[in-house]
Short mmCIF file of N, CA and C in Angstrom, two decimals:
data_model
loop_
_atom_site.label_atom_id
_atom_site.label_comp_id
_atom_site.label_asym_id
_atom_site.label_seq_id
_atom_site.Cartn_x
_atom_site.Cartn_y
_atom_site.Cartn_z
N MET A 1 0.62 -1.24 0.25
CA MET A 1 0.16 -0.36 0.78
C MET A 1 1.01 1.49 -0.33
N ILE A 2 0.70 1.86 -1.32
CA ILE A 2 1.63 3.09 -1.04
C ILE A 2 0.97 4.37 -0.30
N LYS A 3 1.52 5.05 0.87
CA LYS A 3 0.81 6.24 1.62
C LYS A 3 0.86 7.28 0.81
N VAL A 4 -0.06 7.99 0.80
CA VAL A 4 0.19 9.52 0.68
C VAL A 4 0.09 10.81 1.07
N MET A 5 1.07 11.20 0.95
CA MET A 5 1.24 12.66 2.20
C MET A 5 0.74 13.62 1.76
N ASN A 6 0.56 14.68 3.11
CA ASN A 6 0.04 15.55 2.38
C ASN A 6 1.26 16.67 2.44
N ILE A 7 0.41 18.01 1.79
CA ILE A 7 1.27 18.57 1.95
C ILE A 7 2.37 19.66 3.29
N ARG A 8 1.61 19.37 3.97
CA ARG A 8 3.11 19.48 5.16
C ARG A 8 4.33 18.41 5.32
N GLN A 9 3.34 17.57 5.02
CA GLN A 9 4.12 16.78 5.53
C GLN A 9 5.55 16.10 4.56
N CYS A 10 5.00 16.03 3.08
CA CYS A 10 6.36 16.92 2.19
C CYS A 10 6.88 17.94 2.44
N TYR A 11 6.87 19.03 3.01
CA TYR A 11 7.31 20.44 2.88
C TYR A 11 8.03 19.51 4.22
N LEU A 12 7.46 19.33 4.96
CA LEU A 12 8.71 18.74 6.04
C LEU A 12 10.17 17.81 5.77
N PHE A 13 8.73 16.80 4.95
CA PHE A 13 10.57 15.84 5.00
C PHE A 13 10.80 16.63 3.84
N PHE A 14 11.38 17.76 2.70
CA PHE A 14 12.10 18.35 1.88
C PHE A 14 12.41 19.08 3.01
N PHE A 15 12.55 19.60 3.49
CA PHE A 15 12.58 20.65 4.29
C PHE A 15 14.41 19.97 5.36
N ASN A 16 13.80 18.53 5.76
CA ASN A 16 14.64 17.84 6.49
C ASN A 16 16.09 17.57 5.72
N LEU A 17 16.03 16.61 5.00
CA LEU A 17 16.37 17.03 3.68
C LEU A 17 17.27 17.44 3.38
N ILE A 18 16.70 18.47 3.20
CA ILE A 18 17.77 19.98 2.17
C ILE A 18 18.97 19.89 3.96
N SER A 19 18.02 20.17 4.66
CA SER A 19 18.61 20.82 5.77
C SER A 19 19.92 19.88 6.37
N SER A 20 20.05 17.90 6.16
CA SER A 20 20.95 17.59 6.06
C SER A 20 22.00 17.36 5.28
N LEU A 21 21.47 17.75 3.58
CA LEU A 21 22.20 17.85 3.33
C LEU A 21 23.26 19.10 3.55
N PHE A 22 23.09 20.14 4.00
CA PHE A 22 23.25 21.69 4.23
C PHE A 22 24.01 21.20 4.89
N LEU A 23 23.91 20.66 6.08
CA LEU A 23 25.53 20.76 7.58
C LEU A 23 26.23 20.17 7.02
N PHE A 24 25.68 18.96 6.11
CA PHE A 24 27.20 17.55 5.80
C PHE A 24 27.87 18.28 5.11
N SER A 25 27.09 18.88 4.19
CA SER A 25 29.07 19.63 3.26
C SER A 25 28.95 21.19 4.15
N VAL A 26 28.57 21.76 5.61
CA VAL A 26 29.35 22.48 5.67
C VAL A 26 30.36 21.73 6.88
N VAL A 27 29.74 20.83 7.85
CA VAL A 27 30.84 20.38 7.86
C VAL A 27 32.25 20.12 7.25
N LEU A 28 31.33 19.29 6.19
CA LEU A 28 33.41 17.83 5.21
C LEU A 28 33.44 18.56 4.09
N SER A 29 33.53 20.30 4.54
CA SER A 29 33.83 20.78 2.79
C SER A 29 34.11 22.40 3.52
N GLY A 30 35.39 23.41 2.74
CA GLY A 30 35.66 24.48 2.30
C GLY A 30 36.97 24.31 3.39
N GLN A 31 37.12 23.43 3.82
CA GLN A 31 38.41 23.53 5.08
C GLN A 31 40.04 23.71 4.12
N ILE A 32 40.55 24.10 3.26
CA ILE A 32 41.63 23.22 2.39
C ILE A 32 41.99 25.03 2.57
N SER A 33 43.38 25.94 3.00
CA SER A 33 43.64 26.88 2.87
C SER A 33 44.91 27.16 1.93
N ALA A 34 45.53 28.33 1.00
CA ALA A 34 47.02 28.32 1.25
C ALA A 34 47.11 29.87 1.11
N PRO A 35 47.77 30.22 1.64
CA PRO A 35 48.13 31.80 2.38
C PRO A 35 48.95 32.01 1.35
N PHE A 36 50.11 31.54 1.28
CA PHE A 36 50.48 32.26 0.51
C PHE A 36 50.60 32.63 -1.76
N SER A 37 49.63 31.99 -1.60
CA SER A 37 49.17 31.40 -2.98
C SER A 37 49.28 33.52 -3.05
N VAL A 38 49.33 33.02 -4.73
CA VAL A 38 49.33 34.65 -5.22
C VAL A 38 47.92 34.29 -5.81
N GLY A 39 46.51 34.07 -6.15
CA GLY A 39 45.49 34.43 -6.29
C GLY A 39 45.12 32.88 -6.30
N GLN A 40 43.33 32.81 -6.44
CA GLN A 40 42.81 31.95 -6.15
C GLN A 40 40.94 32.06 -6.78
N THR A 41 40.45 31.06 -7.63
CA THR A 41 39.72 30.87 -8.16
C THR A 41 39.34 29.78 -7.98
N SER A 42 37.66 29.31 -8.62
CA SER A 42 37.59 28.38 -8.69
C SER A 42 37.29 27.01 -9.70
N THR A 43 37.09 25.98 -9.76
CA THR A 43 36.46 25.05 -10.23
C THR A 43 34.66 25.76 -10.56
N ALA A 44 34.58 24.91 -12.50
CA ALA A 44 33.06 25.08 -12.23
C ALA A 44 32.27 23.81 -12.72
N TYR A 45 32.00 22.69 -11.41
CA TYR A 45 31.26 21.68 -12.14
C TYR A 45 30.10 22.05 -12.81
N THR A 46 28.95 21.42 -13.96
CA THR A 46 28.37 21.29 -13.75
C THR A 46 27.13 20.18 -13.73
N ASN A 47 28.54 19.22 -13.28
CA ASN A 47 27.40 17.60 -13.02
C ASN A 47 26.49 18.27 -11.09
N GLY A 48 26.86 19.35 -11.18
CA GLY A 48 26.36 19.49 -9.59
C GLY A 48 27.07 19.19 -8.47
N SER A 49 28.16 19.15 -8.79
CA SER A 49 28.96 18.48 -7.44
C SER A 49 29.52 19.78 -6.86
N PRO A 50 29.96 20.28 -5.68
CA PRO A 50 30.60 20.39 -5.13
C PRO A 50 31.22 21.31 -5.53
N ASN A 51 31.48 22.89 -6.17
CA ASN A 51 32.63 22.99 -7.20
C ASN A 51 34.53 23.26 -5.37
N ASP A 52 35.65 23.14 -6.24
CA ASP A 52 36.86 23.43 -5.47
C ASP A 52 37.32 24.77 -5.42
N ASP A 53 38.26 25.06 -5.13
CA ASP A 53 39.45 26.31 -4.81
C ASP A 53 39.73 25.72 -5.77
N ILE A 54 40.71 26.67 -6.07
CA ILE A 54 42.68 26.50 -6.81
C ILE A 54 42.86 27.74 -6.51
N PHE A 55 44.01 27.30 -6.48
CA PHE A 55 45.06 28.12 -5.63
C PHE A 55 46.60 28.08 -6.79
N VAL A 56 47.03 29.48 -6.69
CA VAL A 56 47.70 29.65 -8.14
C VAL A 56 49.22 30.39 -7.57
N PHE A 57 50.05 29.74 -7.93
CA PHE A 57 51.38 30.03 -7.17
C PHE A 57 52.54 30.31 -8.27
N CYS A 58 53.41 31.51 -8.17
CA CYS A 58 54.19 31.99 -9.29
C CYS A 58 55.49 31.11 -8.85
N GLY A 59 55.99 31.16 -9.76
CA GLY A 59 58.03 30.88 -10.33
C GLY A 59 57.84 29.57 -10.47
N ALA A 60 59.07 28.90 -10.96
CA ALA A 60 59.26 27.26 -11.49
C ALA A 60 59.10 26.56 -9.92
N GLY A 61 59.05 25.56 -10.46
CA GLY A 61 58.82 24.43 -9.94
C GLY A 61 58.18 23.69 -9.24
N ASN A 62 58.58 23.30 -7.92
CA ASN A 62 57.63 22.66 -6.18
C ASN A 62 57.60 23.46 -5.92
N ASN A 63 56.93 24.89 -6.11
CA ASN A 63 56.43 25.71 -5.08
C ASN A 63 54.77 26.02 -4.80
N GLY A 64 54.21 25.07 -4.39
CA GLY A 64 52.88 25.66 -3.97
C GLY A 64 52.90 24.78 -2.37
N ALA A 65 51.48 25.17 -1.66
CA ALA A 65 51.91 24.50 -0.21
C ALA A 65 49.91 24.96 0.49
N LEU A 66 49.82 23.96 0.49
CA LEU A 66 48.42 23.87 1.34
C LEU A 66 48.06 23.38 2.68
N GLU A 67 47.62 24.18 3.48
CA GLU A 67 47.29 24.22 4.92
C GLU A 67 45.77 23.64 4.99
N VAL A 68 45.70 23.35 5.94
CA VAL A 68 44.04 22.52 6.37
C VAL A 68 43.96 23.23 7.77
N ASN A 69 42.46 23.83 8.20
CA ASN A 69 42.49 24.10 9.71
C ASN A 69 40.69 23.21 9.98
N VAL A 70 41.54 22.67 10.82
CA VAL A 70 39.92 22.20 11.73
C VAL A 70 39.51 22.89 11.80
N SER A 71 37.61 23.04 12.61
CA SER A 71 36.87 23.30 13.66
C SER A 71 36.41 23.23 14.30
N SER A 72 35.97 21.43 13.92
CA SER A 72 34.79 20.49 14.93
C SER A 72 35.80 19.39 15.07
N GLY A 73 35.03 18.53 15.44
CA GLY A 73 35.93 17.06 16.50
C GLY A 73 36.66 17.28 17.23
N THR A 74 37.35 17.24 18.53
CA THR A 74 38.12 16.53 19.56
C THR A 74 40.10 16.41 19.05
N ALA A 75 40.47 16.69 19.38
CA ALA A 75 42.60 16.53 19.49
C ALA A 75 42.38 15.90 20.10
N PRO A 76 43.66 14.49 19.53
CA PRO A 76 44.93 15.40 18.42
C PRO A 76 43.71 14.49 16.73
N TYR A 77 44.03 15.55 15.99
CA TYR A 77 43.82 14.84 14.56
C TYR A 77 44.55 14.39 13.69
N THR A 78 44.09 13.36 13.11
CA THR A 78 45.02 12.68 12.03
C THR A 78 44.36 12.73 11.47
N TYR A 79 45.33 13.43 9.64
CA TYR A 79 46.12 14.30 8.76
C TYR A 79 46.35 12.68 7.51
N GLN A 80 45.57 12.87 6.72
CA GLN A 80 45.77 12.12 5.52
C GLN A 80 45.76 12.13 4.21
N TRP A 81 46.67 12.86 3.32
CA TRP A 81 46.23 13.81 2.13
C TRP A 81 47.21 13.24 0.94
N TYR A 82 46.39 13.38 -0.22
CA TYR A 82 46.41 11.89 -1.16
C TYR A 82 46.15 13.78 -2.78
N GLN A 83 47.61 12.77 -3.93
CA GLN A 83 47.26 13.85 -4.82
C GLN A 83 46.60 12.75 -5.27
N TYR A 84 46.03 13.75 -7.10
CA TYR A 84 45.03 12.74 -7.67
C TYR A 84 45.51 12.69 -8.55
N ASN A 85 45.93 11.45 -9.56
CA ASN A 85 46.48 10.77 -9.68
C ASN A 85 46.10 10.33 -11.26
N VAL A 86 46.44 11.33 -12.73
CA VAL A 86 46.22 11.88 -13.96
C VAL A 86 45.82 10.32 -14.85
N ALA A 87 46.58 8.78 -14.32
CA ALA A 87 47.01 8.51 -15.54
C ALA A 87 46.00 6.70 -15.20
N SER A 88 45.35 6.60 -13.96
CA SER A 88 44.40 6.11 -13.11
C SER A 88 43.16 7.10 -12.53
N HIS A 89 42.94 8.29 -12.95
CA HIS A 89 41.52 9.23 -12.22
C HIS A 89 41.12 8.44 -10.59
N SER A 90 42.01 9.01 -10.11
CA SER A 90 42.23 8.42 -8.78
C SER A 90 42.80 8.94 -7.44
N TRP A 91 42.45 8.84 -6.76
CA TRP A 91 44.20 9.41 -5.78
C TRP A 91 44.45 8.82 -5.14
N SER A 92 45.82 8.61 -4.13
CA SER A 92 47.19 8.04 -4.82
C SER A 92 47.22 9.22 -3.18
N LEU A 93 47.28 8.21 -1.95
CA LEU A 93 48.26 8.46 -0.65
C LEU A 93 49.72 9.03 -0.26
N MET A 94 49.70 10.10 -0.38
CA MET A 94 51.08 10.29 0.27
C MET A 94 51.71 10.96 1.72
N VAL A 95 52.29 9.34 1.38
CA VAL A 95 53.05 9.14 2.17
C VAL A 95 53.96 9.21 3.22
N GLY A 96 54.16 9.74 4.58
CA GLY A 96 54.37 10.67 4.58
C GLY A 96 54.04 12.48 5.47
N GLN A 97 53.25 12.30 4.43
CA GLN A 97 52.20 13.83 4.74
C GLN A 97 51.27 13.39 5.54
N GLY A 98 51.91 13.49 7.23
CA GLY A 98 50.80 13.52 8.29
C GLY A 98 50.62 14.68 8.92
N ASN A 99 50.62 16.31 8.35
CA ASN A 99 50.99 17.04 8.92
C ASN A 99 49.24 18.21 8.99
N SER A 100 49.17 19.15 8.80
CA SER A 100 48.39 20.18 9.40
C SER A 100 48.81 21.05 7.49
N THR A 101 49.75 20.88 7.42
CA THR A 101 50.62 21.53 6.33
C THR A 101 51.45 21.24 5.25
N ILE A 102 51.68 20.62 3.83
CA ILE A 102 51.72 19.74 2.70
C ILE A 102 52.84 20.92 2.19
N ASN A 103 54.15 20.99 1.73
CA ASN A 103 54.09 22.17 1.53
C ASN A 103 55.97 21.33 -0.04
N ASN A 104 56.19 22.26 -1.29
CA ASN A 104 56.43 22.07 -2.03
C ASN A 104 56.08 21.43 -3.02
N LEU A 105 55.07 21.86 -3.86
CA LEU A 105 53.71 20.43 -4.18
C LEU A 105 53.99 20.76 -5.88
N ALA A 106 53.81 20.35 -6.35
CA ALA A 106 54.06 20.52 -8.21
C ALA A 106 52.30 20.77 -8.50
N SER A 107 51.76 21.09 -9.27
CA SER A 107 50.61 21.65 -9.93
C SER A 107 49.64 20.62 -9.97
N GLY A 108 48.20 20.30 -9.92
CA GLY A 108 47.71 19.07 -9.50
C GLY A 108 45.96 19.11 -8.51
N GLY A 109 46.09 18.15 -7.76
CA GLY A 109 45.19 17.95 -7.31
C GLY A 109 45.28 17.07 -6.07
N TYR A 110 44.93 17.62 -4.46
CA TYR A 110 44.74 17.02 -3.68
C TYR A 110 44.05 17.45 -2.83
N ARG A 111 44.02 16.07 -2.30
CA ARG A 111 42.22 16.31 -0.76
C ARG A 111 42.91 16.08 -0.07
N VAL A 112 42.10 15.73 1.00
CA VAL A 112 42.81 16.42 2.87
C VAL A 112 41.59 14.93 3.28
N GLU A 113 42.13 14.19 4.37
CA GLU A 113 40.46 13.49 4.80
C GLU A 113 41.59 13.71 5.95
N VAL A 114 40.82 14.83 7.31
CA VAL A 114 40.80 14.64 8.75
C VAL A 114 40.07 14.41 9.44
N SER A 115 40.52 13.15 10.39
CA SER A 115 39.20 12.34 11.14
C SER A 115 40.46 12.62 12.56
N ASP A 116 39.20 13.14 13.55
CA ASP A 116 39.08 13.63 15.11
C ASP A 116 39.41 12.37 15.87
N ASN A 117 39.65 12.55 17.61
CA ASN A 117 40.20 12.09 18.14
C ASN A 117 39.96 10.36 18.36
N SER A 118 38.39 10.49 17.80
CA SER A 118 38.08 9.26 18.13
C SER A 118 37.36 8.74 16.68
N GLY A 119 38.21 8.81 16.14
CA GLY A 119 38.08 8.25 14.43
C GLY A 119 37.30 8.47 13.23
N ALA A 120 36.58 9.92 13.60
CA ALA A 120 35.42 10.70 12.82
C ALA A 120 36.26 11.16 11.53
N MET A 121 35.32 11.28 10.45
CA MET A 121 35.98 12.46 9.31
C MET A 121 35.12 13.47 10.22
N VAL A 122 36.66 14.55 10.05
CA VAL A 122 35.46 16.07 10.76
C VAL A 122 36.04 16.66 9.62
N VAL A 123 36.82 16.35 8.14
CA VAL A 123 37.12 17.16 7.03
C VAL A 123 37.54 16.02 5.70
N CYS A 124 36.69 16.29 5.07
CA CYS A 124 37.09 15.87 3.76
C CYS A 124 36.91 16.80 2.69
N ASP A 125 38.57 17.59 2.37
CA ASP A 125 38.50 18.53 1.01
C ASP A 125 39.46 18.31 0.08
N VAL A 126 39.25 19.33 -1.10
CA VAL A 126 39.99 19.30 -2.34
C VAL A 126 39.85 20.26 -2.58
N ALA A 127 41.63 20.41 -3.84
CA ALA A 127 41.81 21.31 -3.54
C ALA A 127 42.51 21.45 -5.24
N TRP A 128 43.26 22.75 -5.91
CA TRP A 128 43.66 22.20 -7.23
C TRP A 128 44.76 23.20 -7.09
N LEU A 129 45.99 23.00 -7.74
CA LEU A 129 47.26 23.49 -7.56
C LEU A 129 47.55 24.09 -8.37
N TRP A 130 47.50 25.23 -9.41
CA TRP A 130 48.51 25.51 -10.78
C TRP A 130 50.33 26.58 -9.80
N ASN A 131 51.23 25.91 -10.85
CA ASN A 131 52.34 26.64 -10.59
C ASN A 131 53.00 27.50 -11.40
N LEU A 132 52.91 28.73 -11.48
CA LEU A 132 52.70 29.42 -12.69
C LEU A 132 54.08 29.88 -13.07
N ASN A 133 54.51 29.45 -14.43
CA ASN A 133 56.00 29.98 -14.41
C ASN A 133 55.70 30.89 -15.75
N VAL A 134 55.67 32.50 -15.08
CA VAL A 134 56.00 33.07 -16.54
C VAL A 134 56.98 32.93 -17.24
N SER A 135 57.25 33.33 -18.14
CA SER A 135 59.26 34.10 -18.45
C SER A 135 58.43 35.23 -19.22
#
């Protein structure tokens, strides 16, 4: 038997659904920053995915640096950084990068997952980095 919702029930259902999605995205997004970048923009995904930040650095070589700020959960935190692998279209764990800041980065995609003392994930964010070598 199919139950039909009245307008009030329908409104409450969608209000709760949208509120839950909004709260989830606020807690788990927008945490990566690049204080030493010379510019910033964002992606423009057309598939409905949340946009990611793009940070621009000047100079030749791998001069990018990213950091993550955690504002929820309980310390101490565990940081896992990943680099986007273009060949496999997947994320590869960056071994030895267990801090809130990573340096000497090449152009490309980076993802961080931060877990708190209880093991709960408190941050999962992606940023793209571009080392601009102007001559």
